[in-house]
Structures are given as C-alpha cells and as structure tokens.
Coordinates of C-alpha atoms in Angstrom, one line a residue:
M1 CA -47.5 -53.8 112.7
R2 CA -48.1 -53.5 109.1
R3 CA -50.2 -50.5 109.3
L4 CA -47.4 -48.9 111.6
A5 CA -44.9 -49.7 109.1
D6 CA -46.9 -48.3 106.3
G7 CA -47.4 -45.1 108.3
D8 CA -43.9 -44.8 109.1
R9 CA -43.1 -45.3 105.5
R10 CA -45.4 -42.8 104.3
R11 CA -43.9 -40.2 107.0
F12 CA -40.5 -41.0 105.9
L13 CA -41.2 -40.5 102.2
E14 CA -43.2 -37.0 103.0
L15 CA -40.1 -36.0 105.1
R16 CA -37.9 -37.1 102.3
R17 CA -39.9 -35.2 99.7
A18 CA -40.0 -32.1 101.9
A19 CA -36.3 -32.4 102.5
I20 CA -35.7 -32.6 98.7
V21 CA -37.9 -29.6 98.0
V22 CA -36.1 -27.6 100.8
Q23 CA -32.8 -28.8 99.2
R24 CA -33.9 -27.9 95.9
R25 CA -34.8 -24.4 96.8
F26 CA -31.7 -23.9 98.8
R27 CA -29.5 -24.8 95.9
T28 CA -31.8 -23.1 93.5
R29 CA -31.5 -19.9 95.5
R30 CA -27.6 -20.4 96.0
L31 CA -27.0 -21.1 92.3
A32 CA -29.3 -17.9 91.4
R33 CA -27.1 -15.7 93.9
E34 CA -24.0 -17.2 92.3
H35 CA -25.4 -16.6 88.7
V36 CA -26.2 -12.9 89.6
R37 CA -22.8 -12.4 91.1
L38 CA -21.2 -14.1 88.0
R39 CA -23.5 -11.9 85.5
D40 CA -22.6 -8.8 87.4
A41 CA -18.9 -9.5 87.1
A42 CA -19.2 -10.4 83.4
V43 CA -21.3 -7.1 82.8
A44 CA -18.4 -5.2 84.6
V45 CA -15.9 -6.9 82.4
Q46 CA -17.7 -6.3 79.2
R47 CA -18.4 -2.8 80.3
R48 CA -14.6 -2.2 81.0
F49 CA -13.6 -3.9 77.8
R50 CA -16.1 -1.9 75.8
A51 CA -15.1 1.2 77.6
N52 CA -11.5 0.5 76.7
R53 CA -12.3 -0.2 73.1
A54 CA -14.4 2.9 72.6
A55 CA -11.6 4.9 74.1
R56 CA -9.2 3.4 71.8
L57 CA -11.4 4.1 68.8
R58 CA -12.1 7.7 70.1
R59 CA -8.4 8.3 70.7
A60 CA -7.6 7.0 67.2
E61 CA -10.3 9.2 65.7
Y62 CA -9.0 12.1 67.7
L63 CA -5.4 11.5 66.6
R64 CA -6.7 11.3 62.8
V65 CA -8.8 14.5 63.2
R66 CA -6.0 16.3 64.9
A67 CA -3.4 15.3 62.1
A68 CA -5.9 16.5 59.4
A69 CA -6.3 19.7 61.4
V70 CA -2.5 20.1 61.7
L71 CA -2.0 19.4 58.1
L72 CA -4.7 21.9 57.2
Q73 CA -3.3 24.4 59.4
A74 CA 0.2 23.9 57.9
R75 CA -1.4 24.1 54.3
A76 CA -3.4 27.4 55.2
R77 CA -0.1 28.9 57.1
G78 CA 1.9 28.0 54.2
R79 CA -0.5 29.5 51.7
R80 CA -0.9 32.6 53.8
A81 CA 3.0 32.9 54.0
R82 CA 3.3 32.3 50.2
V83 CA 0.6 34.8 49.5
R84 CA 2.3 37.3 51.9
W85 CA 5.6 36.5 50.6
P86 CA 6.0 38.9 47.7
A87 CA 5.1 41.7 50.0
V88 CA 7.3 40.5 52.7
K89 CA 10.1 40.3 50.0
R90 CA 9.4 43.6 48.8
D91 CA 9.8 45.0 52.4
L92 CA 13.0 43.2 52.9
R93 CA 14.4 44.2 49.8
A94 CA 13.3 47.7 50.4
H95 CA 14.8 47.7 53.9
R96 CA 18.0 46.3 52.4
D97 CA 18.0 48.9 49.8
R98 CA 17.5 51.6 52.3
L99 CA 20.3 50.2 54.4
V100 CA 22.5 50.1 51.3
A101 CA 21.6 53.7 50.2
A102 CA 22.4 54.8 53.9
S103 CA 25.7 53.1 53.8
D104 CA 26.5 54.5 50.4
T105 CA 25.6 58.1 51.5
V106 CA 27.9 57.6 54.4
K107 CA 30.6 56.3 52.4
R108 CA 30.4 59.1 49.8
F109 CA 30.4 61.8 52.7
L110 CA 33.4 60.2 54.2
R111 CA 35.1 60.1 50.7
R112 CA 34.3 63.7 50.2
C113 CA 35.7 64.6 53.6
L114 CA 38.9 62.9 52.6
P115 CA 41.5 64.8 50.7
A116 CA 41.5 64.2 46.9
T117 CA 44.5 62.1 45.8
D118 CA 45.9 61.1 42.4
E119 CA 44.8 57.4 42.9
R120 CA 41.3 58.8 43.8
C121 CA 41.0 61.1 40.8
R122 CA 42.3 58.3 38.6
Y123 CA 39.6 55.8 40.2
L124 CA 36.8 58.4 39.7
G125 CA 37.9 58.9 35.9
L126 CA 37.9 55.1 35.2
R127 CA 34.6 54.8 37.1
R128 CA 32.9 57.6 35.0
A129 CA 34.3 55.9 31.7
A130 CA 33.0 52.4 32.9
V131 CA 29.7 54.0 33.9
A132 CA 29.5 55.4 30.1
V133 CA 30.5 52.1 28.6
Q134 CA 28.0 50.2 30.6
T135 CA 25.4 52.8 29.7
R136 CA 26.0 52.6 26.0
Y137 CA 26.2 48.6 26.1
R138 CA 22.9 48.5 28.0
A139 CA 21.2 50.9 25.7
A140 CA 22.4 48.8 22.7
V141 CA 21.1 45.5 24.4
A142 CA 17.9 47.1 25.2
A143 CA 17.6 48.5 21.6
R144 CA 18.1 45.1 20.2
R145 CA 15.9 43.6 22.4
D146 CA 13.2 46.1 21.6
R147 CA 13.8 45.8 18.0
A148 CA 13.5 41.9 18.0
Q149 CA 10.2 42.2 19.9
Y150 CA 9.0 44.9 17.5
L151 CA 9.9 42.6 14.5
R152 CA 8.2 39.6 16.3
L153 CA 5.1 41.7 17.0
R154 CA 5.2 42.9 13.4
R155 CA 5.4 39.5 12.1
C156 CA 2.5 38.4 14.3
A157 CA 0.4 41.3 13.0
I158 CA 1.2 40.5 9.3
V159 CA 0.2 36.9 9.8
L160 CA -2.9 37.9 11.6
Q161 CA -3.8 40.4 8.8
R162 CA -3.0 37.8 6.1
R163 CA -5.3 35.2 7.7
Y164 CA -8.0 37.7 8.2
R165 CA -8.0 39.0 4.6
R166 CA -7.7 35.3 3.4
R167 CA -10.6 34.4 5.4
K168 CA -12.6 37.5 4.3
A169 CA -11.7 36.7 0.6
L170 CA -12.5 33.1 0.9
R171 CA -16.1 34.0 2.4
A172 CA -16.6 36.3 -0.4
V173 CA -15.5 33.7 -2.8
V174 CA -18.1 31.3 -1.2
V175 CA -20.8 33.8 -1.4
L176 CA -20.0 34.5 -5.1
Q177 CA -19.8 30.8 -5.9
A178 CA -23.1 30.1 -4.1
R179 CA -24.9 32.8 -6.0
A180 CA -23.3 31.7 -9.4
R181 CA -24.1 28.2 -8.9
G182 CA -27.9 29.2 -7.8
C183 CA -27.9 31.4 -11.1
L184 CA -26.7 28.3 -13.1
I185 CA -29.2 25.9 -11.6
R186 CA -32.1 28.3 -12.1
R187 CA -31.1 28.7 -15.8
Q188 CA -30.8 24.9 -16.2
W189 CA -34.0 24.0 -14.6
P190 CA -36.3 23.8 -17.6
R191 CA -33.7 21.4 -19.2
L192 CA -33.3 19.3 -16.0
R193 CA -37.2 19.0 -15.7
H194 CA -37.5 17.7 -19.2
R195 CA -34.6 15.2 -18.4
L196 CA -36.5 14.0 -15.2
E197 CA -39.6 13.6 -17.3
A198 CA -37.7 11.7 -20.0
E199 CA -36.0 9.4 -17.2
R200 CA -39.5 8.5 -15.9
K201 CA -40.7 7.6 -19.4
L202 CA -37.5 5.5 -19.9
E203 CA -38.1 3.7 -16.6
A204 CA -41.7 2.8 -17.7
D205 CA -40.6 1.7 -21.1
S206 CA -37.6 -0.4 -19.6
K207 CA -40.2 -2.3 -17.5
Q208 CA -41.9 -3.4 -20.7
A209 CA -38.5 -4.0 -22.4
S210 CA -37.3 -6.2 -19.4
E211 CA -40.4 -8.3 -19.7
K212 CA -39.7 -8.8 -23.6
F213 CA -36.1 -9.4 -22.8
K214 CA -36.8 -12.3 -20.4
A215 CA -39.2 -13.6 -22.9
A216 CA -36.5 -13.3 -25.6
S217 CA -34.0 -15.0 -23.2
K218 CA -36.2 -18.0 -22.5
I219 CA -36.4 -18.4 -26.3
Q220 CA -32.7 -18.2 -26.8
A221 CA -32.0 -20.5 -24.2
A222 CA -34.3 -23.1 -25.7
V223 CA -32.8 -22.6 -29.0
R224 CA -29.1 -23.0 -27.7
G225 CA -30.0 -26.0 -25.6
F226 CA -31.5 -27.6 -28.9
L227 CA -28.2 -26.6 -30.8
I228 CA -26.0 -27.8 -28.1
R229 CA -27.9 -31.4 -27.9
K230 CA -27.6 -31.4 -31.7
R231 CA -23.7 -30.7 -31.4
F232 CA -23.1 -33.0 -28.3
P233 CA -21.6 -36.1 -30.5
D234 CA -19.1 -33.6 -32.2
I235 CA -18.1 -32.1 -28.6
R236 CA -17.7 -35.5 -27.2
D237 CA -15.4 -36.6 -30.0
E238 CA -13.4 -33.2 -29.6
L239 CA -12.9 -33.7 -25.8
I240 CA -11.9 -37.3 -26.4
T241 CA -9.3 -36.0 -28.8
Q242 CA -7.9 -33.6 -26.4
K243 CA -7.8 -36.0 -23.5
R244 CA -5.6 -38.3 -25.9
S245 CA -3.3 -35.4 -26.9
R246 CA -2.7 -34.6 -23.3
A247 CA -1.9 -38.3 -22.6
I248 CA 0.4 -38.5 -25.6
T249 CA 2.3 -35.3 -24.4
L250 CA 2.6 -36.7 -20.8
I251 CA 4.0 -40.0 -22.2
Q252 CA 6.7 -38.0 -24.3
A253 CA 7.6 -35.8 -21.4
L254 CA 8.1 -38.9 -19.1
W255 CA 10.1 -40.6 -22.0
R256 CA 12.5 -37.5 -22.5
G257 CA 12.9 -36.9 -18.8
Y258 CA 14.0 -40.6 -18.5
C259 CA 16.6 -40.2 -21.6
V260 CA 17.9 -36.9 -20.0
R261 CA 18.3 -38.7 -16.4
K262 CA 20.2 -41.6 -18.2
K263 CA 22.5 -39.3 -19.9
Y264 CA 23.1 -37.3 -16.9
Q265 CA 24.0 -40.5 -15.0
C266 CA 26.4 -41.3 -17.5
R267 CA 28.1 -37.8 -17.2
R268 CA 28.2 -38.2 -13.5
E269 CA 30.0 -41.5 -13.8
T270 CA 32.7 -39.7 -16.0
V271 CA 33.2 -36.9 -13.4
K272 CA 33.1 -39.2 -10.2
M273 CA 36.4 -39.6 -8.6
P274 CA 37.4 -43.3 -8.4
R275 CA 37.4 -44.8 -5.1
R276 CA 40.6 -46.4 -4.2
S277 CA 42.1 -47.5 -0.7
A278 CA 45.3 -45.7 0.1
Q279 CA 45.5 -43.4 -3.1
T280 CA 48.7 -41.5 -3.4
L281 CA 49.1 -37.9 -4.2
G282 CA 50.2 -38.7 -7.7
R283 CA 47.4 -41.2 -8.5
R284 CA 44.8 -38.7 -7.1
H285 CA 46.4 -35.8 -9.3
N286 CA 46.2 -38.2 -12.5
D287 CA 42.7 -38.9 -11.6
V288 CA 42.0 -35.2 -11.5
V289 CA 43.6 -34.7 -14.8
D290 CA 41.7 -37.5 -16.5
I291 CA 38.3 -36.2 -15.1
L292 CA 39.0 -32.6 -16.4
N293 CA 39.8 -33.7 -19.8
K294 CA 36.6 -35.7 -20.1
Q295 CA 34.7 -32.6 -19.3
K296 CA 33.4 -30.3 -22.0
K297 CA 33.4 -26.5 -21.6
N298 CA 30.3 -24.9 -20.2
E299 CA 29.0 -28.2 -19.1
Y300 CA 29.7 -28.5 -15.3
S301 CA 28.3 -30.5 -12.6
Y302 CA 29.3 -28.2 -9.8
K303 CA 29.1 -30.6 -6.9
E304 CA 31.4 -33.1 -8.5
L305 CA 33.7 -30.3 -9.7
A306 CA 34.0 -29.0 -6.0
T307 CA 35.2 -32.6 -5.1
V308 CA 37.7 -32.6 -7.9
F309 CA 39.0 -29.1 -6.9
W310 CA 39.3 -30.0 -3.2
N311 CA 41.5 -33.1 -4.3
L312 CA 43.5 -30.9 -6.4
D313 CA 43.9 -28.3 -3.4
T314 CA 45.2 -31.4 -1.3
C315 CA 47.7 -32.1 -4.0
T316 CA 49.0 -28.7 -4.4
S317 CA 49.1 -28.1 -0.6
L318 CA 51.3 -31.2 0.1
S319 CA 53.6 -31.7 -3.1
K320 CA 56.1 -29.3 -4.9
E321 CA 56.3 -31.6 -7.9
L322 CA 52.5 -31.5 -8.2
C323 CA 52.4 -27.6 -8.0
M324 CA 54.9 -27.5 -10.8
K325 CA 52.8 -30.1 -12.8
T326 CA 49.8 -28.3 -12.2
A327 CA 51.2 -24.9 -13.2
D328 CA 52.7 -25.8 -16.4
G329 CA 49.4 -28.1 -17.4
A330 CA 46.0 -27.2 -18.9
I331 CA 44.5 -27.3 -15.3
V332 CA 44.9 -23.8 -14.8
D333 CA 43.5 -22.8 -17.9
Y334 CA 40.4 -25.1 -17.2
I335 CA 40.1 -23.3 -13.7
F336 CA 40.2 -19.8 -15.3
H337 CA 37.5 -20.9 -17.8
F338 CA 35.3 -22.3 -14.9
L339 CA 35.7 -18.8 -13.0
Q340 CA 34.7 -16.8 -15.9
Y341 CA 31.8 -18.7 -17.1
S342 CA 30.2 -20.2 -14.1
N343 CA 26.8 -18.7 -12.7
Q344 CA 25.9 -17.3 -9.5
S345 CA 24.2 -20.4 -8.0
Q346 CA 25.1 -21.6 -4.5
P347 CA 26.7 -25.1 -5.8
S348 CA 28.9 -22.8 -8.3
I349 CA 30.1 -20.5 -5.3
E350 CA 30.9 -23.5 -3.3
A351 CA 33.0 -24.9 -6.2
R352 CA 34.8 -21.8 -6.7
E353 CA 36.2 -21.9 -3.1
P354 CA 38.6 -24.9 -3.9
A355 CA 39.5 -23.5 -7.1
I356 CA 40.9 -20.2 -5.7
R357 CA 42.5 -22.2 -3.0
V358 CA 44.4 -24.2 -5.8
L359 CA 45.5 -20.6 -7.2
I360 CA 46.7 -19.5 -3.8
N361 CA 48.7 -22.7 -3.4
L362 CA 50.3 -22.3 -6.8
L363 CA 50.9 -18.5 -5.9
R364 CA 52.7 -19.2 -2.6
Y365 CA 55.2 -21.7 -4.1
H366 CA 58.2 -19.5 -5.4
E367 CA 58.9 -21.9 -8.3
T368 CA 55.3 -21.5 -9.8
S369 CA 54.5 -18.0 -8.3
W370 CA 55.7 -16.0 -11.4
I371 CA 54.2 -18.6 -13.8
I372 CA 50.5 -18.5 -12.3
W373 CA 50.9 -14.7 -11.9
T374 CA 51.7 -14.1 -15.6
R375 CA 49.1 -16.7 -16.7
T376 CA 46.5 -14.7 -14.5
V377 CA 47.6 -11.5 -16.0
N378 CA 47.5 -12.7 -19.6
A379 CA 44.1 -14.4 -19.1
D380 CA 42.7 -10.9 -17.7
M381 CA 41.6 -12.8 -14.7
V382 CA 42.2 -9.9 -12.1
K383 CA 39.4 -8.2 -13.6
E384 CA 37.0 -11.2 -13.1
L385 CA 38.4 -11.7 -9.6
I386 CA 37.7 -8.2 -8.5
K387 CA 34.3 -8.4 -10.1
M388 CA 33.7 -11.7 -7.9
M389 CA 35.0 -9.7 -4.9
K390 CA 32.4 -7.0 -5.6
M391 CA 29.5 -9.4 -5.9
S392 CA 30.4 -11.3 -2.7
C393 CA 31.1 -8.0 -0.7
G394 CA 29.0 -7.8 2.6
K395 CA 27.4 -11.3 2.2
F396 CA 27.6 -14.2 4.5
G397 CA 28.5 -17.8 4.1
S398 CA 30.1 -19.3 1.3
A399 CA 30.2 -15.8 -0.4
N400 CA 32.0 -14.4 2.6
K401 CA 34.7 -17.1 2.3
L402 CA 35.1 -16.4 -1.5
F403 CA 35.5 -12.9 -0.7
C404 CA 38.4 -13.6 1.8
L405 CA 40.1 -16.2 -0.5
I406 CA 40.3 -13.6 -3.5
A407 CA 41.5 -11.0 -1.2
T408 CA 44.2 -13.5 0.0
F409 CA 45.3 -14.2 -3.6
I410 CA 45.7 -10.5 -4.5
W411 CA 47.5 -9.7 -1.3
I412 CA 50.0 -12.5 -1.6
A413 CA 50.5 -11.5 -5.3
L414 CA 51.2 -7.7 -4.2
Q415 CA 53.7 -8.8 -1.6
D416 CA 56.3 -9.4 -4.4
P417 CA 58.0 -6.2 -5.4
K418 CA 58.3 -7.3 -9.1
K419 CA 54.5 -8.1 -9.2
K420 CA 53.7 -4.8 -7.6
Q421 CA 55.8 -2.9 -10.0
V422 CA 53.6 -3.9 -13.1
K423 CA 50.3 -3.3 -11.3
D424 CA 49.4 -0.4 -13.3
C425 CA 49.8 -2.7 -16.4
Y426 CA 47.5 -5.5 -15.4
F427 CA 44.9 -3.4 -13.4
K428 CA 43.2 -2.4 -16.5
S429 CA 39.6 -2.0 -15.0
N430 CA 40.8 0.8 -12.6
P431 CA 40.0 -1.3 -9.3
I432 CA 40.6 1.7 -6.9
G433 CA 37.1 2.7 -7.2
D434 CA 35.7 -0.8 -6.7
F435 CA 37.9 -1.2 -3.7
K436 CA 36.8 2.2 -2.4
Y437 CA 33.1 1.1 -2.8
M438 CA 33.8 -2.2 -1.1
M439 CA 35.6 -0.4 1.8
D440 CA 32.6 2.0 2.2
S441 CA 30.1 -0.9 2.2
L442 CA 31.9 -3.0 5.0
N443 CA 32.5 0.1 7.1
R444 CA 28.7 0.7 7.2
R445 CA 28.1 -2.9 7.9
Y446 CA 30.5 -3.0 10.7
K447 CA 29.8 0.5 12.0
T448 CA 27.9 -1.1 15.1
Q449 CA 30.2 -4.1 15.3
K450 CA 33.7 -4.9 16.3
I451 CA 36.2 -7.4 14.6
E452 CA 37.5 -9.8 16.8
K453 CA 41.3 -9.8 17.5
K454 CA 41.6 -13.7 16.6
L455 CA 40.3 -12.9 13.0
M456 CA 42.7 -10.2 12.4
V457 CA 45.5 -12.3 11.3
L458 CA 47.5 -12.0 8.2
P459 CA 47.8 -15.2 6.0
S460 CA 51.2 -17.1 5.3
T461 CA 53.0 -16.1 2.2
R462 CA 55.1 -19.4 2.1
P463 CA 53.7 -23.0 1.6
T464 CA 53.6 -25.6 4.3
W465 CA 54.3 -29.0 3.0
Y466 CA 52.9 -31.1 5.8
I467 CA 49.5 -32.0 7.1
G468 CA 48.3 -30.2 10.5
S469 CA 50.0 -26.9 9.8
K470 CA 48.9 -24.2 12.1
C471 CA 49.9 -21.3 9.7
Q472 CA 46.9 -18.9 8.7
K473 CA 45.7 -20.1 5.0
C474 CA 43.7 -17.1 4.1
F475 CA 42.1 -14.2 5.7
E476 CA 39.0 -14.7 7.9
S477 CA 37.6 -11.3 8.2
D478 CA 36.4 -9.4 4.8
L479 CA 36.9 -6.1 6.4
F480 CA 40.4 -6.8 7.5
A481 CA 41.3 -8.5 4.2
T482 CA 40.0 -5.3 2.3
I483 CA 42.0 -2.9 4.4
Q484 CA 45.3 -4.8 4.0
V485 CA 44.7 -5.0 0.0
C486 CA 43.9 -1.3 0.0
K487 CA 47.0 -0.7 2.0
M488 CA 49.1 -2.6 -0.7
L489 CA 47.4 -0.6 -3.3
N490 CA 48.0 2.9 -1.5
I491 CA 44.5 3.6 -1.4
I492 CA 44.6 3.9 2.5
K493 CA 47.4 4.5 4.7

C-alpha cells in the first residue's frame, strides 16, 4: 500500500509538473501574442504621431519658405517697378504731353475757325504782353541764378588756387629751411665736435671731482658734528629760553582773554533788558531809554540791541504817547547813528530790521510823521537808506526783509503830497539811477519766476493801536515794493 501510494504520488507530481509546464507554455504564448499585438499598436500610434509631427514641421517650414519667397518676390517686383518707373513716368508724361498738344492744336484750330471779336483780340493782346513779361522775368531769374552760381564757382576756384599756392609756397619754404639748416649744421660741425670732446673730458674729470667731493663731504660732516656737539649746551639753553617765552606768552593771552570776557560780561549786563513780570509799555519804554543812554557810540552788542529795538517797536506800535515821546527824544538820533555806522554782519542786519520798523511806526502816526521825516532829511538818512537797499537788493533772508522795510518807509513817506513836493531837495544822491539798477536786477532775477498774488499787497499807511491787527505792516515782495516806489517817483508808469 505504501508503494502504491508512493507511485500515485509520483504520478500526481509528474502530471502536476506537466500541467504546470503546459500552462506556463500556454500563458507565455498568449502573453507573447498579446505583447506583439500591443507593440504593433504602439508602433502604429508612434508612427502616426511622428508622421503628424513631421507633417506639421514640414508645413511650418513650407510656410516659412513660402513667406520668404513671397517677400523676395515682392521686393524684386518692387525694385523692378522702381527701376522701370522713370521710363514709365517719362512715357506717361510724354503721352500726356502728346494728348495736351493734340487738344491745344484742336483748340487753336477751332479758335482760328471762329470769327475774330473784340474780346478775342483784347485777350490775345493781353496774352502776348503776359508772355513777354514772363519771358523777361524768367530771363532775369535765370541770369541771377547763373550769376550766383558763377560767383560761387569763382569763389571756390579762388579758394582752391589760394590753398594750392600756399601749399606750394610752404613746400618750397620747407625745402629752403631744410637746406639752410643742413648748411648751418655743416658749418657748425667742427665747433660741435670740439664741444663733444670737451664734454667727454669734463665727464671724466667730474668722476674724479665727485670722489674728491664725497671725501670732502665726509670731512665736513665730521667737523660740523664736532662743532655741534661742542655748542650743544648753548643750543639747549636757547631752546629752554624759547620754550619759557612761549609759555609766558600763552599765560598773558589767557589772562587778557579773561579780562576782556569779564569786561564784556559787565557791558552785557548794562544792555540786558530787566525781566519783570507784567511790564507795562511805559516801564518797557523807560528801560529802553536807560539802556540806550548807557551805551557808548560805535560800541554795539547787536543781539542785545535787536532785543531793545524789538521792545521799542512794540511800544511805538501800541501807544500814541510813546510815539510822541520817542520822536521828540534822543532815541531817533541813536537809531540814525546805529544805521550809519553799523557793519554788514548778519547780527547787524538782524538788528536793523526792528530799528527800521520803529521809524515806520513813527512815520505812520500823523502827529509824529512830519517830525520824523524832517529829522530823516536833516540827518541825510535817505541816502543811507537807499544805499542799504542797493546792498540788500536780490538777496534772501534777513537782507530781503530789510529791503522790503526800507521800501515801505520810503513809500509811506511819498504818500504825503507835502513830502512828495520836496523830494528834489532831499534826494541829493540822484536815486533814480539806483532805483533803475535795482529794478533791472530784480527783473532779471524774477524773469523765470512769478510773484504770488498774496505777496502783492500794499502796506497800511495808518497805525493800528491794538494787538492782533490784520493790516499789512510792510511789503513782502522786493520786486513789488520796488515797482511801487518807482511809480511814486515817476520812474515808471
């Protein structure tokens, strides 16, 4: 039984192996047939795809070549047409001329066949006259043109002849110079040869002399070193003395600086406005008077004086009594003296502005207007004011404000007919030329710029005795101020 079972098991395994081999062969053949079918389909798809892509590429290449050929044909046909166009144009023009000549012949024949009338005779006479005039005119124009062309050709010929002759002369001069220099060199050659020999001898001698000079220099250096070492104590004492003298000079400079600063601090304390709470205008004006009385002439501290004048401007713009008191006192003389003798530094220009404002406030008030104007004329301040205007003309910043303030002062003064009548008496420096110069300078400056309308406002000629007034105090544009003053002086209309 065991053997039978083993035999059946072996047969089963053999059959199983045979079945597996058969199945493997069958599946392999089936998969091979499927693979062949799929490969043939893929090859067909690839062939169709590549054919389509090649067709598109060939189509694009064909279209490009076709467009290039069309462009070449168009260019060739256009060039051929342009080349042939003069002949075609001549033919067309000749054909047109033949047609016109034929039509003119027919017209002439028809006109000859028509009976002659007065209008026809008159027309023919006018026509012959017009033809004669046109012939003469065209002959004159052609003669002028030919004359101009002849003159141009003549000038060209003259220029060419002149240049040719100049070049020929220069060539001859160069040849002459070359021969003359050769002759001179040949004559000078013996002397030059002796000079060269002498230079060679000098070079040989100079070598020996240089060696002797080096030896002498060494000897001199040794002797000078010995003498310096011998004089060293005296030199050391001299250096110590110079060092002490410089130290003494430095100490003296420091001491003098300290004394000057101390003196300046004392003078600042005399100029400084006292600080009090709730100062009235009267007290402020009295403090200004006291400070100006303490000052000496030609000794100004411009920053402190600017503060003093600003306080005085506040007093004269808000109080009639203080305007009268200022106009009658010595403050105006002090202001005139300051304006005449101050320099052109920036602090001085900033201190002039409130001083001019004080004079404008006094000139606006009718009680002090004539007083301040008379004192201005007597002190010959108009000349100084115009000089300040000329120096500040065309500048920016504080100088421009000062120019507008002085122009305001002169303009307000000229508003009064009585003051305007005596302008020839007090304008001794002939200011018309100065004002014309300033007008031209400002016109050149504002040639590319325009003045804003808000700056073209006339200042007030009457005082405003309260704080916060919106009236225009002075001019804000230097060109507009100059125009108004020139109009008042009848320089421009």
